[in-house]
Coordinates of C-alpha atoms and ligand atoms in Angstrom, one line a residue:
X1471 CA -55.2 213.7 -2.9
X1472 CA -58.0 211.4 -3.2
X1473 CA -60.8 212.2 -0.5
X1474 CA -63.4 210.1 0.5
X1475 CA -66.6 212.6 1.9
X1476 CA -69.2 210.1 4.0
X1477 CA -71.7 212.7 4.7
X1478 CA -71.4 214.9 1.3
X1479 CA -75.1 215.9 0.6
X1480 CA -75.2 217.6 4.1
X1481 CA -74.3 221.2 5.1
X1482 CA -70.4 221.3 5.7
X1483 CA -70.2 218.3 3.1
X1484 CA -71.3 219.9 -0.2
X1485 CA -69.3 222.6 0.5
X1486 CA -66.4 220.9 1.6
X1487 CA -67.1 218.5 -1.8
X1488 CA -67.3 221.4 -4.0
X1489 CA -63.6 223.4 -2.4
X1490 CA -61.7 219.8 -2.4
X1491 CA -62.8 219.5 -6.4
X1492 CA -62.0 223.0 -6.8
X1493 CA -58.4 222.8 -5.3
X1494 CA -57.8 219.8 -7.8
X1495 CA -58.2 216.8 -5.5
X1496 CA -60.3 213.8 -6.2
X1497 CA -63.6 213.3 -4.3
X1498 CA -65.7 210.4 -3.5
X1499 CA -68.9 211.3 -1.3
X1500 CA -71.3 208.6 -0.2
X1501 CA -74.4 209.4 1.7
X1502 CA -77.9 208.1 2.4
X1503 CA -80.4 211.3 2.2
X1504 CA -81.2 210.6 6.2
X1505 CA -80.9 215.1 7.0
X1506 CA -83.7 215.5 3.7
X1507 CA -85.7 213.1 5.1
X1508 CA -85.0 213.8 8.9
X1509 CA -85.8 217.8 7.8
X1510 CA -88.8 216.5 6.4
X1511 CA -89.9 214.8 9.4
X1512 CA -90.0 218.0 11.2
X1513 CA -91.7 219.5 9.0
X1514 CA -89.2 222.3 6.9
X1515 CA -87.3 222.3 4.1
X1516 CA -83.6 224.3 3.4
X1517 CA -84.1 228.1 3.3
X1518 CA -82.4 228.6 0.3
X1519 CA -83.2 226.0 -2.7
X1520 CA -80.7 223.0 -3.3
X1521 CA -80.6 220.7 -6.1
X1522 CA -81.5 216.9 -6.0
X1523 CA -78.8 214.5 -5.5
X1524 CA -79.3 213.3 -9.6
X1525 CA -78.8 216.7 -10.4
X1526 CA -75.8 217.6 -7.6
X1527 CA -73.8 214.7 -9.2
X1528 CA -74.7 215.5 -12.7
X1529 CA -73.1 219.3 -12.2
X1530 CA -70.3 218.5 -10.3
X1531 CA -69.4 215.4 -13.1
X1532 CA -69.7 218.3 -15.9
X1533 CA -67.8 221.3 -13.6
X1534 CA -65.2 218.7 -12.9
X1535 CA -64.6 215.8 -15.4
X1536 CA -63.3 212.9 -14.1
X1537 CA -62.2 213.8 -10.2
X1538 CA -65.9 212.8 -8.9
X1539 CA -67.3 209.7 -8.0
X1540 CA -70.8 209.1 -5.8
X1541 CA -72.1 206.4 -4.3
X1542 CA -75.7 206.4 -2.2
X1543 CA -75.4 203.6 1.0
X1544 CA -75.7 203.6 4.5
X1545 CA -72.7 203.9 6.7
X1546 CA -74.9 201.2 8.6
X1547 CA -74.1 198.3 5.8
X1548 CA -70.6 196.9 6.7
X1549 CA -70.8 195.9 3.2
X1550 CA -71.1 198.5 1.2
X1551 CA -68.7 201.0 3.3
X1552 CA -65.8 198.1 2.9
X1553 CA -66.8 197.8 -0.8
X1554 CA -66.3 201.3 -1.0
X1555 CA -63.1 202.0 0.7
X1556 CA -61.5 199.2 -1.3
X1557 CA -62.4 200.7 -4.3
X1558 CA -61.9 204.0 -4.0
X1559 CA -58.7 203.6 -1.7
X1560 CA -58.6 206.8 -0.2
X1561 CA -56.0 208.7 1.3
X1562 CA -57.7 210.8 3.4
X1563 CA -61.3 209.9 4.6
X1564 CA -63.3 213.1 5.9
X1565 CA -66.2 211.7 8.0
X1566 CA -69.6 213.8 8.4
X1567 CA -72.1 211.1 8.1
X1568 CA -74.2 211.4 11.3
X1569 CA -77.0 212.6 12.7
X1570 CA -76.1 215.9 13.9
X1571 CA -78.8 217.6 16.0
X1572 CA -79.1 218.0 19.5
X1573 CA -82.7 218.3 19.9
X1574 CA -83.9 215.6 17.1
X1575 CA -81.7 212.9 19.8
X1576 CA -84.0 214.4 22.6
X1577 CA -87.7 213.9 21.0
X1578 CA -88.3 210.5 22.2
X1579 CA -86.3 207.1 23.0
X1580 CA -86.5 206.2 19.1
X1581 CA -84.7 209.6 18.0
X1582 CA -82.3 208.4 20.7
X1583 CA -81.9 205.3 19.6
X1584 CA -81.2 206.2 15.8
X1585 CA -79.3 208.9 16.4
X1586 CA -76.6 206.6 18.6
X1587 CA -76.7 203.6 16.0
X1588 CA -76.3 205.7 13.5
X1589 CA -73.2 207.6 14.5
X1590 CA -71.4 205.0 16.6
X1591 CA -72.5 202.0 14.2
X1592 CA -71.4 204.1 11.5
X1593 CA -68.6 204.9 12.9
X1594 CA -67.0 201.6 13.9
X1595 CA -67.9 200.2 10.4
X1596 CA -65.7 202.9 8.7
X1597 CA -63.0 202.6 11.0
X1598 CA -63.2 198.7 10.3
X1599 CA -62.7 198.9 6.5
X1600 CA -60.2 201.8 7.2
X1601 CA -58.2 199.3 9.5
X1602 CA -58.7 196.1 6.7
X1603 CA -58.2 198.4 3.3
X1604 CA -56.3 201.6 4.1
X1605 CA -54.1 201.7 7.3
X1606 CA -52.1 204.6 6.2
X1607 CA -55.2 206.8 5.1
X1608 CA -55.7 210.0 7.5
X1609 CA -59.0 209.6 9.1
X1610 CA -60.6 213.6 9.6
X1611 CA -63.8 212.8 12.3
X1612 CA -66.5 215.4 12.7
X1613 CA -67.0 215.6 16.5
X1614 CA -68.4 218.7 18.3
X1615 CA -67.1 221.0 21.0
X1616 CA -70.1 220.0 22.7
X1617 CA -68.5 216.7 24.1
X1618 CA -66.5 218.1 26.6
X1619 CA -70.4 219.6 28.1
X1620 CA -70.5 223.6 28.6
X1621 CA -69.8 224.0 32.2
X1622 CA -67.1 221.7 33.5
X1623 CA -66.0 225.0 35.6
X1624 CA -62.4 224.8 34.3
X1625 CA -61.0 226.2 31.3
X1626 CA -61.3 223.6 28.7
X1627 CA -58.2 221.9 27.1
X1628 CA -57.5 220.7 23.3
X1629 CA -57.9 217.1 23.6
X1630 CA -55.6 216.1 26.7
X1631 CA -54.4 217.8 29.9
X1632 CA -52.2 217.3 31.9
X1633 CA -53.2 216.2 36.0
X1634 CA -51.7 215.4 39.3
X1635 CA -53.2 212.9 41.4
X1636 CA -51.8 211.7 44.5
X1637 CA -48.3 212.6 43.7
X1638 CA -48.3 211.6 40.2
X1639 CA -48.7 213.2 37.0
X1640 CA -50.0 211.9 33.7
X1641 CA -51.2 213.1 30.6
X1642 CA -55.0 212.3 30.1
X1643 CA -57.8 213.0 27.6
X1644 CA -60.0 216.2 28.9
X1645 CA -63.2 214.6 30.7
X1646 CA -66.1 214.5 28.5
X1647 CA -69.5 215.8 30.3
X1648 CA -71.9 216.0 27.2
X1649 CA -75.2 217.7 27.5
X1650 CA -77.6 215.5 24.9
X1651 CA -78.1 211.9 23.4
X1652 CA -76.7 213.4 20.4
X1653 CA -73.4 214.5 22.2
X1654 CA -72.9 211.4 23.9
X1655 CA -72.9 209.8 21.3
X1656 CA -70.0 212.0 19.6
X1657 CA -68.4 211.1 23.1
X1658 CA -68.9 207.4 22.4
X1659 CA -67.1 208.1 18.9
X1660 CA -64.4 209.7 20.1
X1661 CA -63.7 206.5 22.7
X1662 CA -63.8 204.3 19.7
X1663 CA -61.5 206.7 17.4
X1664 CA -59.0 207.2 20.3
X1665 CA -58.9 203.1 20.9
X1666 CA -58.6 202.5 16.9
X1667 CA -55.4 204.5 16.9
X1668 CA -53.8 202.6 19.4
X1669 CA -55.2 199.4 18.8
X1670 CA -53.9 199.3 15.0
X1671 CA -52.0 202.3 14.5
X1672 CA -54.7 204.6 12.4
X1673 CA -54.3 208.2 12.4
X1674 CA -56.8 210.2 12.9
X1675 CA -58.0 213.8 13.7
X1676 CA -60.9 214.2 15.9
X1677 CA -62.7 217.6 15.4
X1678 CA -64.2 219.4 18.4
X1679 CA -66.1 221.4 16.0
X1680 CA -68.1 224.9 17.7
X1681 CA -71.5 226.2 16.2
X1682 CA -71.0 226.4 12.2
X1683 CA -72.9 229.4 10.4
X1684 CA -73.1 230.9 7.2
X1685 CA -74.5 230.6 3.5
X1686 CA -71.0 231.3 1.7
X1687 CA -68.1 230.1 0.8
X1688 CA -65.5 230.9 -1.9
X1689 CA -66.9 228.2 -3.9
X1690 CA -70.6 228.7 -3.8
X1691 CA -71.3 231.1 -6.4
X1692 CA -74.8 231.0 -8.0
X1693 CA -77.8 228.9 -7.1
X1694 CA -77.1 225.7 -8.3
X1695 CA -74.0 225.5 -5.4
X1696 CA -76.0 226.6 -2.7
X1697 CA -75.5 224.0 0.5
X1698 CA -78.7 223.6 2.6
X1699 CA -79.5 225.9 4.8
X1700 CA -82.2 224.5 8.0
X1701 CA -83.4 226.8 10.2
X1702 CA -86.3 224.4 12.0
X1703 CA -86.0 223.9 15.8
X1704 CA -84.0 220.5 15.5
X1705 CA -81.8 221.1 12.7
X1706 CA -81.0 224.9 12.7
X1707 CA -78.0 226.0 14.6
X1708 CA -78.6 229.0 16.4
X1709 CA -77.0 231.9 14.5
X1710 CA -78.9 230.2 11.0
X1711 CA -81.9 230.1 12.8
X1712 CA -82.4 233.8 13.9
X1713 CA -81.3 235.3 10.8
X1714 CA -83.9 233.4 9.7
X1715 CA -86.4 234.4 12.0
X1716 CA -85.2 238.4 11.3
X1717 CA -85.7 237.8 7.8
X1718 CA -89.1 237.2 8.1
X1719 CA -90.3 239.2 11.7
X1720 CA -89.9 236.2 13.7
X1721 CA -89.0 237.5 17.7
X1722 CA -85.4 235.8 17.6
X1723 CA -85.9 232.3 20.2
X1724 CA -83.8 233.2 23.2
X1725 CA -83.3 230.5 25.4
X1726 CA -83.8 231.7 28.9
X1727 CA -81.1 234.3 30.2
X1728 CA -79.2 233.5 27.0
X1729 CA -76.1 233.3 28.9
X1730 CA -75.0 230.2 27.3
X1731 CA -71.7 230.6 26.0
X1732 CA -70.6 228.8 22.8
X1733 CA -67.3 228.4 20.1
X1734 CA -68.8 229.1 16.6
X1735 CA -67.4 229.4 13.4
X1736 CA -68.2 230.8 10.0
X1737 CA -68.8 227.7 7.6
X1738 CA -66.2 229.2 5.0
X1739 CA -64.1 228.5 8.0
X1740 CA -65.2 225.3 8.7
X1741 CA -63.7 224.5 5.4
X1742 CA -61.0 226.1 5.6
X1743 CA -59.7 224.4 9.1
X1744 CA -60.7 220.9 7.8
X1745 CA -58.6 221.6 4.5
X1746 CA -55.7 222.7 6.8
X1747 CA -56.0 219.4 8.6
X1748 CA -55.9 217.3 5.6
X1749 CA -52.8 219.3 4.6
X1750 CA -50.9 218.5 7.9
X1751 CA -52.1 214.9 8.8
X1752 CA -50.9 213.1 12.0
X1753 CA -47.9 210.8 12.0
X1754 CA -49.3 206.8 12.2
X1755 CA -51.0 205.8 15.7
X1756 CA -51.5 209.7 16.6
X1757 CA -55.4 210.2 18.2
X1758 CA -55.0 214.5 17.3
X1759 CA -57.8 216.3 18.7
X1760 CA -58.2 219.9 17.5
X1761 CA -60.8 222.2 19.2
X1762 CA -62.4 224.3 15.5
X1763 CA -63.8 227.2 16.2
X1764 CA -63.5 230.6 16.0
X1765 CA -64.8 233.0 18.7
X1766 CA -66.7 232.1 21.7
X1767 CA -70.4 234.5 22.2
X1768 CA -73.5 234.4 24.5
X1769 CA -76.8 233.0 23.0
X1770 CA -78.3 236.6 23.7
X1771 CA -75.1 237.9 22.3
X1772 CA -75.8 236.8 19.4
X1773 CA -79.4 237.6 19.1
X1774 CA -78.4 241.5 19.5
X1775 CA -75.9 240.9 17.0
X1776 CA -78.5 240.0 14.3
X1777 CA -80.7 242.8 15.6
X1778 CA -78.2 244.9 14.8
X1779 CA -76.8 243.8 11.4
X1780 CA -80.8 243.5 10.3
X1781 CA -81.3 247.0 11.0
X1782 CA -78.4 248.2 8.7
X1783 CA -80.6 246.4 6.1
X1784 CA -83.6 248.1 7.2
X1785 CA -85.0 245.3 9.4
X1786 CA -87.1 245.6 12.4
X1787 CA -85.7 242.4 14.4
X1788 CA -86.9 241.9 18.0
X1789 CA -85.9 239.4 20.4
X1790 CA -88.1 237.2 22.8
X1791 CA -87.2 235.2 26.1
X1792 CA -88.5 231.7 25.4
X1793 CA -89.1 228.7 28.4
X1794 CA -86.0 226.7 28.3
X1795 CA -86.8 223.6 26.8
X1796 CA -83.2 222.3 27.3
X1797 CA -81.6 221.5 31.1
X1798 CA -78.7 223.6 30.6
X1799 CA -77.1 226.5 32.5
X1800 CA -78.2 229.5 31.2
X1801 CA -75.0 231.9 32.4
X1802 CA -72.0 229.9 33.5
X1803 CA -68.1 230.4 32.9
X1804 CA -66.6 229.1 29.4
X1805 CA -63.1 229.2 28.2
X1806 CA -61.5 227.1 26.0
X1807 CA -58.2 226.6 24.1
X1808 CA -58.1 226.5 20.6
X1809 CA -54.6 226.9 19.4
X1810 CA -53.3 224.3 17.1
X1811 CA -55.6 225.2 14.1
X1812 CA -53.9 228.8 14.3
X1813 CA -50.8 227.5 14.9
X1814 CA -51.3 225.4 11.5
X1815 CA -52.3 229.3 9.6
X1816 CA -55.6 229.1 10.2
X1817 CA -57.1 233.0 10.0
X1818 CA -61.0 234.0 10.2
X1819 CA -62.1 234.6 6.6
X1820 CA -65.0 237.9 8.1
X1821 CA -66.1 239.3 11.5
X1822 CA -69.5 237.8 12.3
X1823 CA -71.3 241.0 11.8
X1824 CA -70.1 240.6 8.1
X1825 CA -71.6 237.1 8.1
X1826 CA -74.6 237.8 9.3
X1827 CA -74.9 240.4 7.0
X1828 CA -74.4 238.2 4.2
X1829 CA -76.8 235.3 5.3
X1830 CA -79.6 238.5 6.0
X1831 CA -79.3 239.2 2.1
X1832 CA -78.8 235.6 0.8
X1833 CA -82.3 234.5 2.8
X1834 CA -84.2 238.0 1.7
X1835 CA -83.8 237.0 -1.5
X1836 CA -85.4 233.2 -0.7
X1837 CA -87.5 234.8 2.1
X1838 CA -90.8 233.2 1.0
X1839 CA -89.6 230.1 1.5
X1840 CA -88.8 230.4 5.3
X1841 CA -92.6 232.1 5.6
X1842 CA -93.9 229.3 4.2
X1843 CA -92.7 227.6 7.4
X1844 CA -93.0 229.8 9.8
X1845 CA -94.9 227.8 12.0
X1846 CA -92.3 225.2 13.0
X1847 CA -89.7 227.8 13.9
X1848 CA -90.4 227.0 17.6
X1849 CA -91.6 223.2 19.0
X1850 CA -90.1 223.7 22.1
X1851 CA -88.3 220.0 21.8
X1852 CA -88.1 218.9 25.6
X1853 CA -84.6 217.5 27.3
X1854 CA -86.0 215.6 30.5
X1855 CA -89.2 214.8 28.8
X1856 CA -90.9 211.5 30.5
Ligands
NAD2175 N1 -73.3 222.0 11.5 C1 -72.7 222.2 12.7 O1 -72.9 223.3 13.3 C2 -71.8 221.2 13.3 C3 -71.2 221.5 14.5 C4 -70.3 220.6 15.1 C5 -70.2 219.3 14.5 N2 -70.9 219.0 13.4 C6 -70.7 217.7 12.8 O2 -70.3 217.8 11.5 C7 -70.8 216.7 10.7 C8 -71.6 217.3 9.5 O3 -72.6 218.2 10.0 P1 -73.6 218.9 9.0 O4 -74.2 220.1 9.7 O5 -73.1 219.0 7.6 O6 -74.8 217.7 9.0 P2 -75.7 217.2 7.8 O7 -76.8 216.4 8.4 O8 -76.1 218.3 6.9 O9 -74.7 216.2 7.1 C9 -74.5 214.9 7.4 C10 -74.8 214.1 6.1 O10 -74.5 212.7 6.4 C11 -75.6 211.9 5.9 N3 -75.7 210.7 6.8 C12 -76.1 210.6 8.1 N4 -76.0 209.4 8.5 C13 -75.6 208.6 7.5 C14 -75.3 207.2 7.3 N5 -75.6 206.3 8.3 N6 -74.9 206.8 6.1 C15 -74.7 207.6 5.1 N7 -74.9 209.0 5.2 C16 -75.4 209.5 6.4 C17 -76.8 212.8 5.9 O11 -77.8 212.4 5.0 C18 -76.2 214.2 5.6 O12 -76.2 214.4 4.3 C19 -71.7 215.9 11.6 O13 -71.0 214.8 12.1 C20 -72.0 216.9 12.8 O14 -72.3 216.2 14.0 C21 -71.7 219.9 12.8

């Protein structure tokens, strides 16, 4: 298969890069560097080393002779996308090219205003040259469980439900009650990918993706194949970020009652569920939503988790209740479905204490590097900020 990776210097995309090579397939990635210079804006770098782009491409060209191909551009230049989907003519296009982080949409109107240009713009542009060069190509979109908003106060469905309204019944897409600038505009994405497939017949699979975690997968073997690993207030995802903080005696950041309930999923997993897509693409003109995750924990949950594993490694972790910066409910019902990816063979790779456990003894071994930057563990990034 021939896989085109917008988005392939980032977290989930050198690792997806280096398991799509490894299976065989041909990879194109494209990206434009904007998560290193957005992690340098705020003042952090990855916990564990990563190597330049030059010398990224330049192992995975040796590693795997003749099924890689790289091109740097922004998803922004109509131009260059079409010029790259004509040449590369891809049969499956895996999208990850955005800007991904809640609180970096939040700082100010100018994070806001990047961060929905760059994901809708870049959006609509690919599914453009998609639509002009490659109908028949299987469009996989990176969206985020986060679009359908954590406390709707109903169980949440997989895409579409079904709903009865003054005597009549009809099957509709799940309302979408997003909790950031950043999730809107996922929301916004979705709108467009769901009209594309009608409007001209695409197919396309639109990811709710949960919380991703982890330092490891199959693939990443020695130093030179670590994927970045943030753990700054903006782009660290929670789990990432207070192994991080146990690593080096940082009180884990608890948001409030740390009652918020989330889907997360191991990034091994991550891989594994958008490989399982790829392998079982919609028909033409389906809009497939899949909700990817794994298990569902508490913020505060979690934290005790870590506490836990870290003190198997000898660890003394302890946790403290931080101001809510965010408006969120801090305790609130959360259920949702997440079926077809199982249904499809997907199987959890470890337990999250295993995880953790892994990422605790990856980062000790890099540990210096998150003390270096200890001081912008915790901003305190504001939601309703004038
Ligand atoms: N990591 C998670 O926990 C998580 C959870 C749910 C959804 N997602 C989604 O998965 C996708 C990948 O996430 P990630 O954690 O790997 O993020 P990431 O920031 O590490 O990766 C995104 C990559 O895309 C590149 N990029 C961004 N805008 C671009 C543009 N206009 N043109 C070209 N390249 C561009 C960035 O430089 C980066 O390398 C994102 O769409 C994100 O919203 C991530």
């Amino acid at each position: 298969m021939k896989i085109l990776i917008p988005g392939m210097d980032g977290y989930i995309g050198w690792a997806l890069t280096l398991h799509q090579l490894s299976l065989g397939n041909e990879v194109c990635g494209l990206d434009n560097f904007s998560r290193r210079k957005n992690v340098d804006e705020m003042n952090s770098h990855s916990a564990l080393p990563i190597l330049s782009i030059e010398k990224r491409i330049d192992y995975l060209e040796k590693k795997f002779p003749g099924k890689f191909s790289f091109y740097e551009g922004d998803l922004l230049d109509s131009h260059f996308i079409d010029d790259v989907v004509k040449r590369f003519s891809p049969d499956a296009v895996v999208h990850l090219a955005e800007q991904p982080s809640a609180p970096f949409s939040m700082i100010d109107q100018e994070h806001n205003i990047y961060t929905q240009q760059n994901n809708v713009i870049g959006t609509l542009n690919l599914l453009h040259s998609i639509q002009r060069h490659v109908p028949n190509t299987h469009l996989v979109k990176l969206g985020t469980m986060g679009e359908y908003g954590y406390d709707p106060g109903l169980e949440i469905a997989e895409g579409f439900f079904e709903i009865e309204f003054r005597g009549k019944k009809a099957t509709i897409p799940y309302p979408k009650l997003a909790g950031s600038w950043y999730h809107w505009s996922k929301v916004h994405d979705s709108n467009n990918i769901m009209f594309a497939c009608k409007l001209w017949g695409l197919r396309c699979t639109d990811i709710m993706q949960g919380i991703v975690y982890g330092t490891r997968t199959h693939e990443i073997t020695n130093e030179n194949e670590f994927t970045r690993y943030d753990f700054d207030e903006a782009f660290g995802t929670v789990i990432n970020r207070f192994c991080a903080q146990a690593v080096t005696g940082y009180p884990l950041t608890v948001y409030g009652l740390g009652g918020q309930t989330r889907g997360f999923l191991a990034l091994v997993d991550s891989i594994q569920c958008i490989s399982i897509l790829l392998e079982n693409p919609p028909h033409d003109g389906e809009y497939r939503v899949v909700n990817q995750f794994d298990q569902q924990y508490g913020v505060r949950d979690l934290a005790e988790k870590v506490q836990k594993v870290g003190k198997t490694l000898g660890l003394d972790v302890t946790i403290q209740t931080k101001e809510n910066p965010r408006k969120e409910m801090e305790k609130h019902f959360y259920q949702a479905d997440h079926e077809k990816l199982k249904k499809l063979g997907f199987e959890n790779t470890r337990s999250v204490e295993e995880e953790i456990k892994l990422i605790l003894e990856d980062l000790l071994e890099h540990k210096e590097r998150i003390e270096s930057k200890k001081d912008i563990m915790f901003k305190g990034i504001k939601w309703n900020k004038k």
